[in-house]
Coordinates of C-alpha atoms in Angstrom, one line a residue:
M4 CA -1.8 -33.8 -8.7
T5 CA 0.6 -31.3 -10.1
C6 CA 2.8 -30.4 -7.1
G7 CA 5.3 -32.5 -5.3
F8 CA 5.1 -33.0 -1.5
F9 CA 7.7 -31.3 0.7
L10 CA 10.0 -32.0 3.6
L11 CA 9.7 -30.3 6.9
S12 CA 12.2 -30.3 9.7
S13 CA 11.5 -30.4 13.5
L14 CA 13.3 -27.1 14.1
L15 CA 11.3 -24.0 15.2
F16 CA 10.6 -21.7 12.2
Q17 CA 12.9 -23.7 10.0
G18 CA 12.4 -26.2 7.1
Y19 CA 14.3 -27.9 4.4
R20 CA 13.8 -26.2 1.1
T21 CA 13.1 -28.1 -2.1
S22 CA 12.9 -26.7 -5.6
N23 CA 9.2 -25.8 -5.0
W24 CA 9.0 -25.0 -1.3
A25 CA 10.5 -22.1 0.6
E26 CA 10.1 -20.7 4.1
P27 CA 8.0 -17.5 3.9
D28 CA 9.5 -14.3 5.3
S29 CA 6.3 -12.3 5.6
F30 CA 4.5 -14.1 8.4
S31 CA 6.2 -13.1 11.6
D32 CA 3.8 -10.2 12.4
Q33 CA 0.8 -12.3 11.6
W34 CA 2.1 -15.3 13.6
E35 CA 2.8 -13.0 16.6
L36 CA -0.8 -11.7 16.4
A37 CA -2.2 -15.2 16.1
T38 CA -0.4 -16.3 19.2
W39 CA -1.6 -13.2 21.1
M40 CA -5.2 -14.0 20.0
D41 CA -4.8 -17.6 21.3
S42 CA -3.6 -16.3 24.7
Y43 CA -6.6 -13.9 24.7
Q44 CA -9.1 -16.8 24.0
S45 CA -7.3 -19.1 26.4
T46 CA -7.8 -16.6 29.2
I47 CA -11.5 -16.6 28.5
D48 CA -11.5 -20.4 28.5
Q49 CA -9.8 -20.4 31.9
A50 CA -12.3 -18.0 33.3
K51 CA -15.2 -20.1 32.0
Q52 CA -13.7 -23.3 33.5
Y53 CA -13.3 -21.5 36.8
L54 CA -17.0 -20.5 36.8
K55 CA -18.1 -24.0 36.1
A56 CA -15.9 -25.5 38.8
T57 CA -16.8 -22.8 41.4
Y58 CA -20.6 -22.6 40.7
P59 CA -21.6 -26.2 39.6
N60 CA -25.3 -25.3 39.7
L61 CA -24.9 -22.2 37.5
Q62 CA -27.5 -22.4 34.8
C63 CA -25.5 -20.5 32.2
I64 CA -22.0 -19.3 31.4
P65 CA -21.7 -15.8 29.8
R66 CA -20.9 -16.1 26.1
E67 CA -19.4 -12.6 25.5
W68 CA -16.1 -11.8 27.2
V69 CA -13.3 -9.2 26.8
C70 CA -9.7 -9.5 27.8
V71 CA -7.1 -6.8 28.6
Q72 CA -3.4 -7.6 28.9
L73 CA -1.7 -5.6 31.6
A74 CA 1.8 -4.1 31.5
T75 CA 2.9 -7.0 33.8
S76 CA 1.9 -9.4 31.1
S77 CA -1.0 -10.6 33.3
W78 CA -4.5 -10.7 31.8
Y79 CA -7.8 -9.7 33.2
T80 CA -11.1 -10.8 31.6
Y81 CA -14.6 -9.6 32.1
T82 CA -18.0 -10.4 30.7
L83 CA -20.0 -8.1 28.5
E84 CA -23.2 -9.5 29.9
T85 CA -25.2 -8.0 32.8
K86 CA -28.5 -9.0 34.4
E87 CA -30.0 -6.0 32.7
S88 CA -28.9 -7.3 29.3
G89 CA -30.1 -10.8 30.0
G90 CA -26.9 -12.3 31.2
C91 CA -26.7 -14.7 34.1
I92 CA -23.6 -13.3 35.8
Q93 CA -21.1 -10.4 35.5
T94 CA -17.7 -10.7 36.9
I95 CA -14.0 -9.8 36.5
Y96 CA -11.0 -12.0 36.8
L97 CA -7.3 -11.3 36.9
I98 CA -5.3 -14.3 35.5
D99 CA -1.5 -14.4 35.9
S100 CA 1.1 -17.1 36.4
T101 CA -0.3 -18.0 39.8
G102 CA -3.8 -18.4 38.5
L103 CA -7.0 -16.4 39.2
T104 CA -6.5 -13.5 41.7
D105 CA -8.5 -10.7 43.1
P106 CA -8.5 -7.7 40.7
Q107 CA -10.3 -5.3 43.1
D108 CA -7.1 -3.2 43.5
L109 CA -6.6 -2.7 39.8
E110 CA -7.6 0.6 38.1
I111 CA -9.2 -1.1 35.1
T112 CA -12.4 0.8 34.7
P113 CA -11.3 3.4 32.1
E114 CA -9.8 0.7 29.8
R115 CA -12.7 -1.5 30.3
D116 CA -15.1 1.2 29.3
D117 CA -13.1 2.1 26.2
F118 CA -12.8 -1.5 25.1
T119 CA -16.5 -2.2 25.6
T120 CA -17.4 0.9 23.5
A121 CA -14.9 -0.2 20.8
I122 CA -16.5 -3.6 20.5
Q123 CA -20.0 -2.1 20.2
T124 CA -18.8 0.4 17.6
A125 CA -17.1 -2.4 15.6
T126 CA -20.2 -4.6 15.8
D127 CA -22.5 -1.8 14.6
I128 CA -20.2 -1.1 11.6
M129 CA -19.8 -4.8 10.8
F130 CA -23.5 -5.4 10.4
T131 CA -23.8 -2.3 8.2
Q132 CA -21.3 -4.2 5.9
N133 CA -23.7 -7.2 5.5
A134 CA -22.1 -9.5 8.1
D135 CA -24.3 -12.5 8.5
P136 CA -26.2 -12.1 11.8
R137 CA -26.5 -15.8 12.2
I138 CA -22.8 -16.1 12.8
H139 CA -21.3 -15.7 16.3
F140 CA -18.3 -13.4 15.8
V141 CA -15.7 -13.4 18.6
P142 CA -14.1 -10.0 19.4
F143 CA -10.4 -9.5 20.0
V144 CA -9.5 -6.1 21.2
R145 CA -6.3 -4.3 22.2
R146 CA -4.7 -0.9 22.6
N147 CA -2.2 0.1 19.9
E148 CA 1.0 2.0 20.5
D149 CA -0.5 5.2 19.1
N150 CA -3.4 4.9 21.6
T151 CA -5.9 3.8 19.0
I152 CA -7.9 0.6 19.6
S153 CA -7.9 -2.4 17.2
V154 CA -10.9 -4.8 17.2
W155 CA -10.9 -8.0 15.2
M156 CA -14.1 -9.9 14.7
L157 CA -13.7 -13.6 13.7
P158 CA -16.1 -16.5 13.5
G159 CA -16.2 -18.5 16.7
Q160 CA -16.5 -22.2 17.7
D161 CA -19.5 -24.3 18.8
D162 CA -19.6 -25.7 22.3
G163 CA -19.5 -29.4 23.1
E164 CA -17.3 -32.3 22.3
D165 CA -18.4 -32.6 18.7
S166 CA -18.1 -29.0 18.0
L167 CA -17.2 -27.2 14.8
A168 CA -14.6 -24.4 14.5
Y169 CA -15.5 -21.8 11.9
Y170 CA -13.5 -19.5 9.5
G171 CA -14.3 -17.3 6.6
P172 CA -15.3 -13.6 7.0
E173 CA -13.0 -11.4 9.0
Y174 CA -13.4 -7.8 10.2
H175 CA -10.5 -5.6 11.6
Y176 CA -11.3 -2.1 12.7
V177 CA -9.0 0.6 14.1
L178 CA -10.9 3.0 16.3
N179 CA -9.9 6.2 18.1
A180 CA -8.7 6.2 21.7
A181 CA -12.3 6.3 23.1
G182 CA -13.4 3.5 20.8
N183 CA -16.3 5.4 19.3
H184 CA -15.0 6.3 15.9
M185 CA -13.4 4.3 13.1
V186 CA -10.2 5.5 11.6
D187 CA -9.2 2.5 9.5
Q188 CA -10.5 -1.0 8.5
E189 CA -9.7 -4.2 6.7
V190 CA -12.6 -6.4 5.8
I191 CA -12.5 -9.9 4.3
N192 CA -16.2 -10.5 3.6
Q193 CA -16.3 -14.0 2.2
D194 CA -19.7 -15.3 1.1
L195 CA -19.1 -18.7 2.7
V196 CA -18.4 -19.7 6.3
W197 CA -16.5 -22.9 6.7
G198 CA -17.2 -25.3 9.6
V199 CA -14.3 -27.6 10.4
P200 CA -14.9 -30.7 12.7
L201 CA -12.2 -31.0 15.4
N202 CA -10.4 -34.3 16.4
R203 CA -11.4 -36.0 13.2
G204 CA -8.2 -36.0 11.1
Q205 CA -4.5 -35.6 10.8
E206 CA -4.6 -32.5 8.6
I207 CA -6.9 -29.8 7.4
W208 CA -7.1 -27.7 4.2
L209 CA -8.3 -24.1 4.7
N210 CA -9.9 -22.5 1.6
Y211 CA -8.8 -18.9 1.1
Q212 CA -8.6 -19.1 -2.7
D213 CA -10.1 -15.7 -3.1
E214 CA -7.4 -14.0 -1.0
E215 CA -4.0 -12.7 -2.2
E216 CA -2.2 -13.4 1.1
V217 CA -2.7 -15.5 4.3
T218 CA -5.1 -13.7 6.5
T219 CA -5.1 -13.0 10.3
G220 CA -8.0 -15.4 10.7
A221 CA -6.2 -18.2 8.9
M222 CA -3.1 -17.8 11.0
Y223 CA -5.2 -17.7 14.2
F224 CA -7.1 -20.8 13.2
A225 CA -3.9 -22.7 12.4
W226 CA -2.4 -21.8 15.8
R227 CA -5.5 -22.1 17.9
Y228 CA -6.3 -25.6 16.8
R229 CA -2.7 -26.9 16.6
N230 CA -3.5 -29.7 19.1
H231 CA -6.2 -31.0 16.8
F232 CA -4.2 -31.5 13.5
K233 CA -0.7 -32.5 12.6
R234 CA -0.7 -30.3 9.5
V235 CA -2.7 -27.3 8.3
Y236 CA -2.7 -26.2 4.7
I237 CA -3.8 -22.7 3.8
E238 CA -4.6 -22.1 0.1
T239 CA -4.7 -18.6 -1.3
K240 CA -4.8 -17.4 -4.9
K241 CA -1.2 -18.3 -5.8
H242 CA 0.3 -20.1 -2.9
I243 CA -0.1 -23.0 -0.6
T244 CA 1.1 -22.5 3.0
A245 CA 1.8 -25.6 5.1
I246 CA 2.2 -25.6 8.8
Q247 CA 3.6 -28.7 10.6
Y248 CA 3.3 -29.4 14.3
Y249 CA 5.4 -31.7 16.4
P250 CA 4.8 -33.6 19.7
D251 CA 7.6 -31.6 21.5
G252 CA 5.7 -28.3 20.8
T253 CA 7.8 -27.1 18.0
Y254 CA 6.5 -26.3 14.5
N255 CA 7.4 -24.8 11.2
F256 CA 5.8 -23.4 8.1
S257 CA 6.7 -23.4 4.4
Q258 CA 5.1 -21.9 1.3
M259 CA 5.0 -23.0 -2.3
T260 CA 3.9 -21.1 -5.3
K261 CA 1.1 -22.9 -7.1
K262 CA 1.7 -24.2 -10.7
H263 CA 0.0 -22.2 -13.4
R264 CA -2.0 -23.9 -16.2
G265 CA -4.1 -21.7 -18.4
D266 CA -6.4 -19.7 -16.2
K267 CA -6.2 -22.0 -13.2
Y268 CA -3.7 -22.6 -10.4
T269 CA -3.7 -26.2 -9.3
C270 CA -1.8 -27.9 -6.5
F271 CA -2.3 -31.2 -4.6
D272 CA -5.5 -33.2 -4.8
P273 CA -8.6 -30.9 -4.7
T274 CA -10.5 -33.6 -2.8
R275 CA -8.3 -33.0 0.2
R276 CA -9.6 -29.5 0.7
G277 CA -11.4 -28.7 3.9

């Protein structure tokens, strides 16, 4: 071990600084995006739970869902599956602070059509870039301020109590307003997909040693599974980022530059890596 441990406070976004550790100042946008993605996925989880409770004899729950956040900060979610495409049910839910409500009076069809097109366009591009077809990628989609559409495709999670959560390759595409043409992209096409068991430890080490900076997928993983681990470490080429969670819901993160020896950066015990 070549790096000392660090001290973390229980204050939101704040930590004690030692000679090695410092609070990073470049994560606010990534963290905001990660929390938005978590709300997106939580909306889908809520809709699935509602389906299971309302239709206990339903043979299958749709796997592919899309969310749209309304100007009121409410969310609506819908399935991409139809009977024609082999799905078992197609439905739309509006989810707000009062729970599930009837969305029939919402004018959601144009946005829904553009988002569905955007996801299909992103999926087609992703597989031309050698994305592994065996991996279930979860789409996250939203309208940008300039009216373009962003689609992120991240590895998903297995179902069941003993499930694995996955991370590794990430695809972010910016598409035109109609969702049928790519205008920009950011691809992290890692060769390996890492599966992490949940509820089996106090901390997890995420391996991003080929990346210069902490990625969107790493930040999303760290926030999404905050109830499963007390600490998350994210290792990139030259840094270790540590995120600590507390029982009262607060958290903080700190970053340390890894020590340089010859051609290798080393920090902590390599056997602790996830």
